[in-house]
């Protein structure tokens, strides 16, 4: 077991997975919120842009998006996201391109999560708020948005869990995260494959199970009782 | 525009503001798209020789269509097998626990606990990891070529999706009124029969839209087979771009194929959902009345499962 950890640098692979998750989560939260604003806006053409973005990127496999980041963005268009003189250029560049791909893909799910949060609010809530004399801004601030955020917590949490697992796709363009360990072990030392799978699998269970429990717990605490 | 919870019906002032916002938004989107197109054109990605191959039959016959076939075969196998396993897992998780006095109490409890743990763990492990593992095991036993990649791809998909289908069905049963189970038991059906004959058919019908949406996840996830050398759309088509470096064109075409398939499936799911809702309204079962009052769904849309309304 210890040789597995020393031979394949599992700790740094785990750290890469965590970094991929965190950066992509921040990125997709920002981009997804922008797309959600487009999709929820009162302006028809903006809604069309938002809907198109979601339809295009949610129906495309993540593998294809991440491959495009490497083969089109970097190799064909020469967009490099790291210092090309640096020694670890290839690794850093692939890592950042993977973040771009994960962000673009998961932004659609963030958008849909936020939208579903808004969609759970009955129309009567806004009507009641306006009819007791709150202004538009007040009804947004005091009535609509708080309920929308609460409704979006669970779907956003589920998106985060999915994102954590989807970071494994980054191995497609050679990012050294957890599933890359499994790939290397398969090639070099098939004898330790079971052990490697067990270790990597346990890491993912450790990462995602607490997230799932936390999402369920927080979701219940903030749920709007109707 | 239909009434929205976010905005009032616009008056003249709001309409003018919306127009300005629309123009600004269009400009921003046009700028981003324009930059991308300019960059692509600058690198010659729109040159006709890069797109010409797509008008020839050989490219489609030798690369894209076989790949599409591979994708569809893997997706179909994965869906059928996961549906069977998912149904079995759901039945096992749903069986009523016999009373403590009966001898079957502890064995059934153990089975339910094991199945529950199995479902949680297979849902927590990424599909790609499963595929890589199965592929590793197969190639260690000399099955790395031939059907190995297909088995690895379908296997990875089945492990994950059967657990998801189990949970979707279970959530569907959870939405049924309690009286259904009680009535089944009261007319003398066994616990297993109640689940199989009374609860599952209703739950599967109610969750049909979610189950169809899961199909999209399966189709998309077959692309993960790229990493285990399975001959799906991406893996089969990529070599065709080696000569004239038109990988951008190829990826655009492949993405369009995926989008067309998945968009059609999602529209079908919407249509089914609409049909089911109409049925609920006309046949007027109070049983269906509370399924669509909103509130967070009890199904966790894992790995980008059915989202969207």
Short mmCIF file of C-alpha atoms in Angstrom, two decimals:
data_model
loop_
_atom_site.label_atom_id
_atom_site.label_comp_id
_atom_site.label_asym_id
_atom_site.label_seq_id
_atom_site.Cartn_x
_atom_site.Cartn_y
_atom_site.Cartn_z
CA UNK A 1 0.00 0.00 0.00
CA UNK A 2 2.73 2.45 0.95
CA UNK A 3 4.59 1.63 -2.27
CA UNK A 4 1.44 2.48 -4.19
CA UNK A 5 1.33 5.90 -2.55
CA UNK A 6 5.02 6.57 -3.13
CA UNK A 7 5.13 5.19 -6.69
CA UNK A 8 2.14 7.00 -8.08
CA UNK A 9 1.99 10.22 -6.12
CA UNK A 10 -1.60 9.61 -5.06
CA UNK A 11 -1.64 12.51 -2.60
CA UNK A 12 -0.78 15.06 -5.25
CA UNK A 13 -3.37 13.47 -7.55
CA UNK A 14 -5.97 13.89 -4.81
CA UNK A 15 -4.87 17.49 -4.34
CA UNK A 16 -5.21 18.08 -8.11
CA UNK A 17 -8.73 16.64 -8.04
CA UNK A 18 -9.66 18.93 -5.15
CA UNK A 19 -8.16 21.97 -6.88
CA UNK A 20 -9.99 21.13 -10.11
CA UNK A 21 -13.23 20.85 -8.17
CA UNK A 22 -12.82 24.11 -6.28
CA UNK A 23 -11.73 26.27 -9.20
CA UNK A 24 -14.32 24.83 -11.59
CA UNK A 25 -17.01 25.22 -8.93
CA UNK A 26 -16.19 28.92 -8.55
CA UNK A 27 -15.99 29.40 -12.30
CA UNK A 28 -19.23 27.63 -13.08
CA UNK A 29 -21.02 29.42 -10.26
CA UNK A 30 -20.05 32.77 -11.79
CA UNK A 31 -20.74 31.80 -15.41
CA UNK A 32 -23.88 29.87 -14.49
CA UNK A 33 -25.29 32.83 -12.58
CA UNK A 34 -24.73 35.06 -15.61
CA UNK A 35 -26.47 32.55 -17.88
CA UNK A 36 -29.30 32.23 -15.35
CA UNK A 37 -29.74 36.02 -15.32
CA UNK A 38 -29.97 35.88 -19.12
CA UNK A 39 -32.48 33.04 -19.00
CA UNK A 40 -34.65 34.71 -16.37
CA UNK A 41 -34.49 38.24 -17.76
CA UNK A 42 -37.62 39.95 -19.07
CA UNK A 43 -35.87 40.53 -22.41
CA UNK A 44 -36.77 37.91 -25.00
CA UNK A 45 -33.53 37.94 -26.95
CA UNK A 46 -31.43 37.52 -23.81
CA UNK A 47 -33.59 34.59 -22.74
CA UNK A 48 -32.94 33.09 -26.16
CA UNK A 49 -29.16 33.42 -25.70
CA UNK A 50 -29.34 31.83 -22.26
CA UNK A 51 -31.52 28.97 -23.46
CA UNK A 52 -29.26 28.35 -26.45
CA UNK A 53 -26.19 28.20 -24.25
CA UNK A 54 -27.84 25.65 -21.97
CA UNK A 55 -29.17 23.54 -24.84
CA UNK A 56 -25.82 23.46 -26.61
CA UNK A 57 -23.51 22.71 -23.73
CA UNK A 58 -25.80 20.51 -21.64
CA UNK A 59 -26.39 18.15 -24.55
CA UNK A 60 -22.70 17.85 -25.44
CA UNK A 61 -20.60 15.22 -23.66
CA UNK A 62 -18.09 16.62 -21.19
CA UNK A 63 -15.40 14.49 -22.83
CA UNK A 64 -15.96 16.35 -26.10
CA UNK A 65 -15.86 19.75 -24.41
CA UNK A 66 -12.63 18.97 -22.57
CA UNK A 67 -11.08 17.51 -25.72
CA UNK A 68 -12.04 20.69 -27.59
CA UNK A 69 -10.29 22.77 -24.95
CA UNK A 70 -7.07 20.93 -25.62
CA UNK A 71 -7.26 20.22 -29.36
CA UNK A 72 -9.03 23.35 -30.57
CA UNK A 73 -8.35 26.03 -27.98
CA UNK A 74 -4.72 25.14 -27.37
CA UNK A 75 -3.37 23.14 -30.33
CA UNK A 76 -5.30 24.77 -33.18
CA UNK A 77 -5.82 28.28 -31.86
CA UNK A 78 -2.69 28.49 -29.76
CA UNK A 79 -4.44 29.75 -26.65
CA UNK A 80 -2.03 28.80 -23.88
CA UNK A 81 -3.11 29.35 -20.31
CA UNK A 82 0.30 29.00 -18.71
CA UNK A 83 3.77 30.50 -19.05
CA UNK A 84 5.20 28.65 -22.06
CA UNK A 85 8.76 28.92 -20.71
CA UNK A 86 7.92 27.30 -17.42
CA UNK A 87 9.17 23.79 -16.85
CA UNK A 88 5.75 22.41 -15.91
CA UNK A 89 4.05 24.15 -18.82
CA UNK A 90 2.27 21.07 -20.20
CA UNK A 91 0.83 20.06 -16.84
CA UNK A 92 -0.29 23.54 -15.80
CA UNK A 93 -1.74 24.29 -19.23
CA UNK A 94 -3.74 21.04 -19.33
CA UNK A 95 -4.94 21.66 -15.77
CA UNK A 96 -6.23 25.14 -16.63
CA UNK A 97 -7.78 24.02 -19.92
CA UNK A 98 -9.61 21.31 -17.97
CA UNK A 99 -10.95 23.96 -15.60
CA UNK A 100 -12.24 25.92 -18.60
CA UNK A 101 -14.01 22.83 -19.94
CA UNK A 102 -15.50 21.86 -16.59
CA UNK A 103 -16.65 25.44 -16.03
CA UNK A 104 -18.36 25.76 -19.40
CA UNK A 105 -20.14 22.43 -18.94
CA UNK A 106 -21.26 22.79 -15.34
CA UNK A 107 -22.37 26.39 -15.78
CA UNK A 108 -25.42 24.98 -17.55
CA UNK A 109 -26.29 22.91 -14.49
CA UNK A 110 -25.74 25.87 -12.17
CA UNK A 111 -28.04 27.92 -14.40
CA UNK A 112 -30.73 25.25 -14.27
CA UNK A 113 -30.33 24.92 -10.48
CA UNK A 114 -30.84 28.65 -9.97
CA UNK A 115 -33.76 28.64 -12.38
CA UNK A 116 -35.41 25.74 -10.59
CA UNK A 117 -34.99 27.68 -7.34
CA UNK A 118 -36.94 30.55 -8.86
CA UNK A 119 -39.48 28.22 -10.42
CA UNK A 120 -40.46 26.70 -7.07
CA UNK A 121 -41.84 30.05 -5.90
CA UNK A 122 -45.61 30.23 -6.38
CA UNK A 123 -46.72 33.28 -8.33
CA UNK A 124 -48.95 34.21 -5.39
CA UNK A 125 -45.88 35.10 -3.34
CA UNK A 126 -44.92 37.95 -5.65
CA UNK A 127 -48.55 39.02 -6.03
CA UNK A 128 -49.07 39.03 -2.26
CA UNK A 129 -45.90 41.04 -1.77
CA UNK A 130 -46.99 43.67 -4.28
CA UNK A 131 -50.55 43.80 -2.98
CA UNK A 132 -49.50 44.65 0.58
CA UNK A 133 -47.67 47.62 -0.91
CA UNK A 134 -44.03 46.50 -1.18
CA UNK A 135 -42.19 48.09 -4.07
CA UNK A 136 -40.67 45.94 -6.79
CA UNK A 137 -37.25 46.12 -5.13
CA UNK A 138 -38.64 45.30 -1.70
CA UNK A 139 -40.63 42.33 -2.93
CA UNK A 140 -37.50 40.99 -4.65
CA UNK A 141 -35.30 41.54 -1.61
CA UNK A 142 -37.70 40.41 1.10
CA UNK A 143 -39.90 37.82 -0.56
CA UNK A 144 -38.79 36.42 -3.90
CA UNK A 145 -35.00 36.10 -3.83
CA UNK A 146 -34.68 34.61 -0.31
CA UNK A 147 -37.06 31.82 -1.34
CA UNK A 148 -35.25 31.37 -4.65
CA UNK A 149 -31.86 30.95 -2.96
CA UNK A 150 -33.29 28.44 -0.50
CA UNK A 151 -34.87 26.45 -3.32
CA UNK A 152 -31.61 26.44 -5.26
CA UNK A 153 -29.45 25.05 -2.43
CA UNK A 154 -30.19 21.37 -3.04
CA UNK A 155 -29.80 21.38 -6.85
CA UNK A 156 -26.61 23.46 -6.51
CA UNK A 157 -25.24 20.97 -4.00
CA UNK A 158 -26.04 18.10 -6.33
CA UNK A 159 -24.25 19.94 -9.12
CA UNK A 160 -21.18 20.27 -6.90
CA UNK A 161 -21.22 16.52 -6.24
CA UNK A 162 -21.54 15.80 -9.96
CA UNK A 163 -18.70 18.24 -10.66
CA UNK A 164 -16.44 16.48 -8.16
CA UNK A 165 -16.97 13.19 -9.94
CA UNK A 166 -16.71 14.72 -13.39
CA UNK A 167 -13.22 16.06 -12.68
CA UNK A 168 -12.09 12.53 -13.59
CA UNK A 169 -12.78 13.36 -17.24
CA UNK A 170 -9.76 15.69 -17.13
CA UNK A 171 -7.60 12.59 -17.58
CA UNK A 172 -8.68 12.72 -21.23
CA UNK A 173 -6.25 15.59 -21.82
CA UNK A 174 -3.65 14.22 -19.44
CA UNK A 175 -4.29 16.05 -16.18
CA UNK A 176 -2.71 14.04 -13.36
CA UNK A 177 -5.77 13.69 -11.15
CA UNK A 178 -7.13 10.61 -9.38
CA UNK A 179 -8.34 8.67 -12.41
CA UNK A 180 -4.99 9.25 -14.12
CA UNK A 181 -3.46 7.19 -11.30
CA UNK A 182 -5.71 4.29 -12.26
CA UNK A 183 -4.74 4.65 -15.91
CA UNK A 184 -1.03 4.63 -15.11
CA UNK A 185 -1.36 1.65 -12.78
CA UNK A 186 -3.18 -0.27 -15.54
CA UNK A 187 -0.28 0.34 -17.88
CA UNK A 188 2.64 -0.17 -15.53
CA UNK A 189 1.61 -2.52 -12.77
CA UNK A 190 -1.68 -4.36 -13.35
CA UNK A 191 -1.05 -6.35 -10.15
CA UNK A 192 -1.87 -3.36 -7.93
CA UNK A 193 -4.96 -2.40 -9.93
CA UNK A 194 -7.46 -3.65 -7.32
CA UNK A 195 -5.70 -1.80 -4.54
CA UNK A 196 -5.41 1.38 -6.59
CA UNK A 197 -9.10 1.25 -7.51
CA UNK A 198 -10.01 0.70 -3.87
CA UNK A 199 -7.91 3.66 -2.72
CA UNK A 200 -9.11 6.03 -5.44
CA UNK A 201 -12.72 4.89 -5.04
CA UNK A 202 -12.54 5.44 -1.28
CA UNK A 203 -11.20 8.95 -1.90
CA UNK A 204 -14.21 9.74 -4.04
CA UNK A 205 -16.60 8.28 -1.50
CA UNK A 206 -14.87 10.36 1.19
CA UNK A 207 -15.19 13.47 -0.99
CA UNK A 208 -18.79 13.04 -2.15
CA UNK A 209 -20.65 11.27 0.67
CA UNK A 210 -20.17 14.10 3.20
CA UNK A 211 -21.19 16.56 0.47
CA UNK A 212 -24.37 14.55 -0.10
CA UNK A 213 -25.14 14.42 3.61
CA UNK A 214 -24.41 18.13 4.00
CA UNK A 215 -26.62 19.00 1.03
CA UNK A 216 -29.47 16.93 2.46
CA UNK A 217 -29.07 18.45 5.91
CA UNK A 218 -28.74 22.05 4.77
CA UNK A 219 -31.50 21.50 2.21
CA UNK A 220 -33.88 20.43 4.94
CA UNK A 221 -32.87 23.30 7.21
CA UNK A 222 -33.39 25.99 4.61
CA UNK A 223 -36.36 24.39 2.87
CA UNK A 224 -39.30 26.75 2.52
CA UNK A 225 -42.24 25.18 4.30
CA UNK A 226 -45.27 25.51 2.09
CA UNK B 1 -45.30 37.10 -22.04
CA UNK B 2 -46.84 34.97 -19.32
CA UNK B 3 -46.87 36.25 -15.76
CA UNK B 4 -43.53 35.82 -14.07
CA UNK B 5 -42.79 35.69 -10.38
CA UNK B 6 -39.76 37.89 -10.95
CA UNK B 7 -41.13 40.78 -12.98
CA UNK B 8 -44.28 42.82 -13.40
CA UNK B 9 -45.89 43.16 -16.77
CA UNK B 10 -43.77 45.90 -18.39
CA UNK B 11 -45.16 49.38 -18.87
CA UNK B 12 -43.86 51.83 -21.50
CA UNK B 13 -40.84 52.81 -19.38
CA UNK B 14 -39.93 49.22 -18.60
CA UNK B 15 -40.33 48.27 -22.25
CA UNK B 16 -37.86 50.97 -23.24
CA UNK B 17 -35.43 49.82 -20.54
CA UNK B 18 -35.81 46.21 -21.67
CA UNK B 19 -35.06 47.26 -25.23
CA UNK B 20 -31.86 49.01 -24.12
CA UNK B 21 -30.85 45.98 -22.02
CA UNK B 22 -31.57 43.73 -24.99
CA UNK B 23 -29.38 45.81 -27.27
CA UNK B 24 -26.52 45.87 -24.73
CA UNK B 25 -26.84 42.11 -24.20
CA UNK B 26 -26.82 41.48 -27.94
CA UNK B 27 -23.70 43.62 -28.31
CA UNK B 28 -21.88 41.70 -25.57
CA UNK B 29 -22.84 38.32 -27.01
CA UNK B 30 -21.97 39.50 -30.52
CA UNK B 31 -18.58 40.68 -29.27
CA UNK B 32 -17.79 37.33 -27.63
CA UNK B 33 -18.99 35.33 -30.65
CA UNK B 34 -17.22 37.72 -33.02
CA UNK B 35 -13.96 37.36 -31.14
CA UNK B 36 -14.24 33.57 -31.28
CA UNK B 37 -15.10 33.55 -34.99
CA UNK B 38 -12.35 36.05 -35.80
CA UNK B 39 -9.83 33.96 -33.90
CA UNK B 40 -10.99 30.78 -35.66
CA UNK B 41 -10.92 32.42 -39.09
CA UNK B 42 -7.52 33.89 -38.34
CA UNK B 43 -6.17 30.37 -37.83
CA UNK B 44 -7.85 29.18 -41.01
CA UNK B 45 -10.45 26.99 -39.31
CA UNK B 46 -13.09 27.98 -41.86
CA UNK B 47 -10.94 27.16 -44.89
CA UNK B 48 -12.94 25.14 -47.34
CA UNK B 49 -10.49 22.22 -47.44
CA UNK B 50 -11.16 21.62 -43.75
CA UNK B 51 -14.88 21.29 -44.31
CA UNK B 52 -14.91 19.67 -47.74
CA UNK B 53 -14.37 16.10 -46.40
CA UNK B 54 -17.76 16.28 -44.74
CA UNK B 55 -19.43 16.35 -48.12
CA UNK B 56 -17.79 13.06 -49.11
CA UNK B 57 -19.44 9.72 -48.41
CA UNK B 58 -16.21 8.01 -47.40
CA UNK B 59 -15.70 10.17 -44.31
CA UNK B 60 -19.18 9.33 -43.08
CA UNK B 61 -19.01 5.66 -44.00
CA UNK B 62 -15.54 5.03 -42.61
CA UNK B 63 -15.46 7.21 -39.54
CA UNK B 64 -18.55 9.00 -38.32
CA UNK B 65 -21.31 6.44 -38.90
CA UNK B 66 -19.40 3.48 -37.41
CA UNK B 67 -18.67 5.71 -34.42
CA UNK B 68 -22.31 6.67 -34.12
CA UNK B 69 -23.19 3.00 -34.27
CA UNK B 70 -20.73 2.28 -31.45
CA UNK B 71 -22.21 5.08 -29.35
CA UNK B 72 -25.77 3.91 -29.89
CA UNK B 73 -24.93 0.24 -29.22
CA UNK B 74 -23.20 1.10 -25.96
CA UNK B 75 -26.04 3.39 -24.92
CA UNK B 76 -28.75 0.84 -25.79
CA UNK B 77 -26.99 -2.03 -23.99
CA UNK B 78 -26.31 0.16 -20.96
CA UNK B 79 -29.91 1.38 -20.78
CA UNK B 80 -31.47 -2.08 -21.02
CA UNK B 81 -29.10 -3.73 -18.55
CA UNK B 82 -29.29 -0.83 -16.07
CA UNK B 83 -33.07 -0.83 -16.27
CA UNK B 84 -33.15 -4.52 -15.31
CA UNK B 85 -30.62 -4.16 -12.50
CA UNK B 86 -32.12 -0.88 -11.35
CA UNK B 87 -35.53 -2.49 -11.11
CA UNK B 88 -34.15 -5.40 -9.09
CA UNK B 89 -32.27 -3.05 -6.75
CA UNK B 90 -35.42 -0.97 -6.31
CA UNK B 91 -37.51 -4.05 -5.45
CA UNK B 92 -34.94 -5.13 -2.88
CA UNK B 93 -34.83 -1.67 -1.32
CA UNK B 94 -38.62 -1.37 -1.24
CA UNK B 95 -39.61 -4.71 0.27
CA UNK B 96 -41.50 -4.29 3.51
CA UNK B 97 -39.52 -5.39 6.55
CA UNK B 98 -41.20 -8.42 8.16
CA UNK B 99 -42.04 -8.03 11.87
CA UNK B 100 -39.26 -8.72 14.33
CA UNK B 101 -40.97 -11.87 15.58
CA UNK B 102 -40.74 -13.53 12.15
CA UNK B 103 -37.56 -15.32 11.24
CA UNK B 104 -37.16 -13.36 8.02
CA UNK B 105 -36.65 -10.04 9.80
CA UNK B 106 -32.88 -10.02 10.11
CA UNK B 107 -32.03 -11.57 6.72
CA UNK B 108 -34.28 -9.03 4.96
CA UNK B 109 -32.83 -6.21 7.03
CA UNK B 110 -29.32 -7.32 6.06
CA UNK B 111 -30.24 -7.46 2.36
CA UNK B 112 -31.84 -4.02 2.46
CA UNK B 113 -28.83 -2.59 4.24
CA UNK B 114 -26.39 -4.16 1.78
CA UNK B 115 -28.35 -2.97 -1.25
CA UNK B 116 -28.57 0.52 0.25
CA UNK B 117 -24.82 0.64 0.80
CA UNK B 118 -24.20 -0.72 -2.72
CA UNK B 119 -26.39 1.98 -4.28
CA UNK B 120 -24.74 4.77 -2.28
CA UNK B 121 -21.23 3.61 -3.14
CA UNK B 122 -21.83 3.00 -6.86
CA UNK B 123 -23.43 6.44 -7.10
CA UNK B 124 -20.45 8.04 -5.39
CA UNK B 125 -17.82 6.52 -7.69
CA UNK B 126 -17.29 8.33 -11.00
CA UNK B 127 -18.34 6.41 -14.11
CA UNK B 128 -14.97 6.91 -15.76
CA UNK B 129 -13.18 5.40 -12.77
CA UNK B 130 -15.37 2.32 -13.03
CA UNK B 131 -14.68 2.05 -16.76
CA UNK B 132 -10.92 2.39 -16.28
CA UNK B 133 -11.00 -0.27 -13.57
CA UNK B 134 -13.01 -2.77 -15.60
CA UNK B 135 -10.82 -2.08 -18.60
CA UNK B 136 -7.70 -2.59 -16.49
CA UNK B 137 -8.97 -5.91 -15.18
CA UNK B 138 -9.93 -7.04 -18.68
CA UNK B 139 -6.61 -6.08 -20.25
CA UNK B 140 -4.69 -7.76 -17.43
CA UNK B 141 -6.51 -10.91 -18.49
CA UNK B 142 -5.71 -10.40 -22.16
CA UNK B 143 -9.09 -8.96 -23.13
CA UNK B 144 -7.92 -5.42 -23.78
CA UNK B 145 -8.92 -5.59 -27.42
CA UNK B 146 -11.96 -7.09 -29.11
CA UNK B 147 -15.01 -6.70 -26.92
CA UNK B 148 -13.02 -5.50 -23.90
CA UNK B 149 -13.57 -1.76 -24.44
CA UNK B 150 -17.29 -2.30 -25.06
CA UNK B 151 -17.62 -4.36 -21.88
CA UNK B 152 -15.72 -1.71 -19.91
CA UNK B 153 -17.85 1.13 -21.29
CA UNK B 154 -21.18 -0.61 -20.77
CA UNK B 155 -20.08 -1.99 -17.41
CA UNK B 156 -19.12 1.44 -16.08
CA UNK B 157 -22.41 2.88 -17.28
CA UNK B 158 -24.45 0.02 -15.78
CA UNK B 159 -22.90 0.23 -12.31
CA UNK B 160 -23.75 3.88 -12.02
CA UNK B 161 -27.03 4.09 -13.90
CA UNK B 162 -28.66 1.06 -12.29
CA UNK B 163 -28.15 2.76 -8.94
CA UNK B 164 -29.61 6.00 -10.28
CA UNK B 165 -32.62 4.22 -11.80
CA UNK B 166 -33.17 2.42 -8.50
CA UNK B 167 -33.24 5.75 -6.68
CA UNK B 168 -35.55 7.35 -9.25
CA UNK B 169 -38.02 4.48 -8.93
CA UNK B 170 -37.77 4.62 -5.15
CA UNK B 171 -38.51 8.33 -5.19
CA UNK B 172 -41.49 7.59 -7.44
CA UNK B 173 -42.82 5.07 -4.95
CA UNK B 174 -42.23 7.60 -2.17
CA UNK B 175 -44.58 9.99 -3.94
CA UNK B 176 -47.40 7.44 -4.08
CA UNK B 177 -50.03 7.66 -1.35
CA UNK B 178 -49.42 5.25 1.53
CA UNK B 179 -52.82 3.66 0.95
CA UNK B 180 -51.53 1.94 -2.20
CA UNK B 181 -49.15 -0.29 -0.28
CA UNK B 182 -51.63 -0.85 2.51
CA UNK B 183 -54.37 -1.75 0.05
CA UNK B 184 -52.08 -4.19 -1.72
CA UNK B 185 -51.22 -5.90 1.57
CA UNK B 186 -54.86 -5.80 2.66
CA UNK B 187 -56.11 -7.72 -0.38
CA UNK B 188 -53.67 -10.45 0.52
CA UNK B 189 -50.68 -9.80 -1.76
CA UNK B 190 -47.30 -10.60 -0.29
CA UNK B 191 -44.81 -7.81 0.39
CA UNK B 192 -42.93 -8.64 -2.80
CA UNK B 193 -46.10 -8.82 -4.87
CA UNK B 194 -47.25 -5.46 -3.54
CA UNK B 195 -44.02 -3.86 -4.68
CA UNK B 196 -43.99 -5.62 -8.04
CA UNK B 197 -47.67 -5.39 -9.00
CA UNK B 198 -48.94 -2.26 -7.24
CA UNK B 199 -46.12 0.16 -6.46
CA UNK B 200 -43.60 -0.27 -9.29
CA UNK B 201 -45.99 0.17 -12.25
CA UNK B 202 -47.37 3.40 -10.80
CA UNK B 203 -43.96 4.69 -9.77
CA UNK B 204 -42.39 3.95 -13.15
CA UNK B 205 -45.21 5.73 -14.95
CA UNK B 206 -44.93 8.75 -12.68
CA UNK B 207 -41.15 8.91 -13.06
CA UNK B 208 -41.13 8.19 -16.80
CA UNK B 209 -39.95 11.70 -17.71
CA UNK B 210 -37.00 11.44 -15.29
CA UNK B 211 -36.16 7.98 -16.58
CA UNK B 212 -36.18 9.21 -20.18
CA UNK B 213 -33.97 12.15 -19.20
CA UNK B 214 -31.56 9.66 -17.69
CA UNK B 215 -31.21 8.34 -21.22
CA UNK B 216 -29.53 11.62 -22.15
CA UNK B 217 -26.99 11.12 -19.38
CA UNK B 218 -26.28 7.63 -20.70
CA UNK B 219 -25.84 8.81 -24.30
CA UNK B 220 -23.48 11.56 -23.17
CA UNK B 221 -21.53 9.27 -20.88
CA UNK B 222 -20.81 6.78 -23.66
CA UNK B 223 -18.27 9.40 -24.73
CA UNK B 224 -16.28 8.43 -21.63
CA UNK B 225 -15.55 5.20 -23.51
CA UNK B 226 -12.99 7.30 -25.42
CA UNK B 227 -10.65 6.77 -22.50
CA UNK B 228 -10.94 2.98 -22.61
CA UNK B 229 -10.40 2.90 -26.40
CA UNK B 230 -14.01 2.06 -27.15
CA UNK B 231 -15.00 2.84 -30.74
CA UNK B 232 -17.60 5.48 -29.99
CA UNK B 233 -18.20 8.66 -31.96
CA UNK B 234 -15.18 10.64 -30.74
CA UNK B 235 -12.69 7.81 -30.75
CA UNK B 236 -13.63 6.57 -34.22
CA UNK B 237 -13.85 10.00 -35.86
CA UNK B 238 -10.70 11.61 -34.53
CA UNK B 239 -8.24 9.76 -36.82
CA UNK B 240 -10.06 11.24 -39.82
CA UNK B 241 -8.71 14.66 -38.88
CA UNK B 242 -5.05 13.60 -38.87
CA UNK B 243 -4.40 14.66 -42.47
CA UNK B 244 -5.84 18.14 -42.76
CA UNK B 245 -5.95 19.17 -39.11
CA UNK B 246 -9.69 19.82 -39.20
CA UNK B 247 -10.36 18.63 -35.68
CA UNK B 248 -12.39 21.78 -35.00
CA UNK B 249 -14.73 21.00 -37.88
CA UNK B 250 -14.97 17.37 -36.78
CA UNK B 251 -15.76 18.29 -33.16
CA UNK B 252 -18.42 20.73 -34.33
CA UNK B 253 -20.07 18.02 -36.42
CA UNK B 254 -19.90 15.46 -33.60
CA UNK B 255 -21.28 17.96 -31.10
CA UNK B 256 -24.13 18.70 -33.50
CA UNK B 257 -24.94 14.98 -33.70
CA UNK B 258 -24.96 14.67 -29.91
CA UNK B 259 -27.03 17.81 -29.48
CA UNK B 260 -29.57 16.61 -32.05
CA UNK B 261 -29.96 13.20 -30.36
CA UNK B 262 -30.15 14.56 -26.83
CA UNK B 263 -32.38 17.49 -27.70
CA UNK B 264 -34.82 15.07 -29.33
CA UNK B 265 -34.80 12.86 -26.23
CA UNK B 266 -35.38 15.83 -23.92
CA UNK B 267 -38.29 17.03 -26.06
CA UNK B 268 -39.72 13.51 -25.93
CA UNK B 269 -39.41 13.50 -22.14
CA UNK B 270 -41.20 16.85 -22.01
CA UNK B 271 -43.96 15.50 -24.23
CA UNK B 272 -44.40 12.44 -22.02
CA UNK B 273 -44.50 14.64 -18.93
CA UNK B 274 -47.14 16.82 -20.55
CA UNK B 275 -49.21 13.76 -21.46
CA UNK B 276 -48.97 12.40 -17.93
CA UNK B 277 -50.03 15.72 -16.43
CA UNK B 278 -53.02 15.94 -18.74
CA UNK B 279 -54.02 12.44 -17.83
CA UNK B 280 -53.83 13.33 -14.15
CA UNK B 281 -56.05 16.33 -14.74
CA UNK B 282 -58.77 14.65 -16.76
CA UNK B 283 -58.92 11.32 -14.98
CA UNK B 284 -58.75 13.43 -11.86
CA UNK B 285 -57.00 11.13 -9.42
CA UNK B 286 -56.26 12.94 -6.17
CA UNK B 287 -53.23 10.66 -6.10
CA UNK B 288 -51.56 12.64 -8.85
CA UNK B 289 -52.59 16.01 -7.53
CA UNK B 290 -49.65 16.63 -5.23
CA UNK B 291 -46.83 15.49 -7.49
CA UNK B 292 -46.42 18.83 -9.19
CA UNK B 293 -46.81 21.40 -6.47
CA UNK B 294 -43.13 22.23 -6.65
CA UNK B 295 -40.83 21.95 -3.72
CA UNK B 296 -37.43 20.39 -4.16
CA UNK B 297 -37.69 17.05 -5.90
CA UNK B 298 -36.82 14.08 -3.78
CA UNK B 299 -34.64 12.69 -6.53
CA UNK B 300 -31.05 13.78 -6.39
CA UNK B 301 -30.04 14.53 -9.98
CA UNK B 302 -26.62 12.98 -9.64
CA UNK B 303 -23.96 13.63 -12.24
CA UNK B 304 -26.04 16.09 -14.10
CA UNK B 305 -29.13 14.01 -14.06
CA UNK B 306 -32.49 15.31 -15.09
CA UNK B 307 -32.44 18.99 -14.29
CA UNK B 308 -34.62 21.63 -15.82
CA UNK B 309 -38.34 21.89 -15.64
#
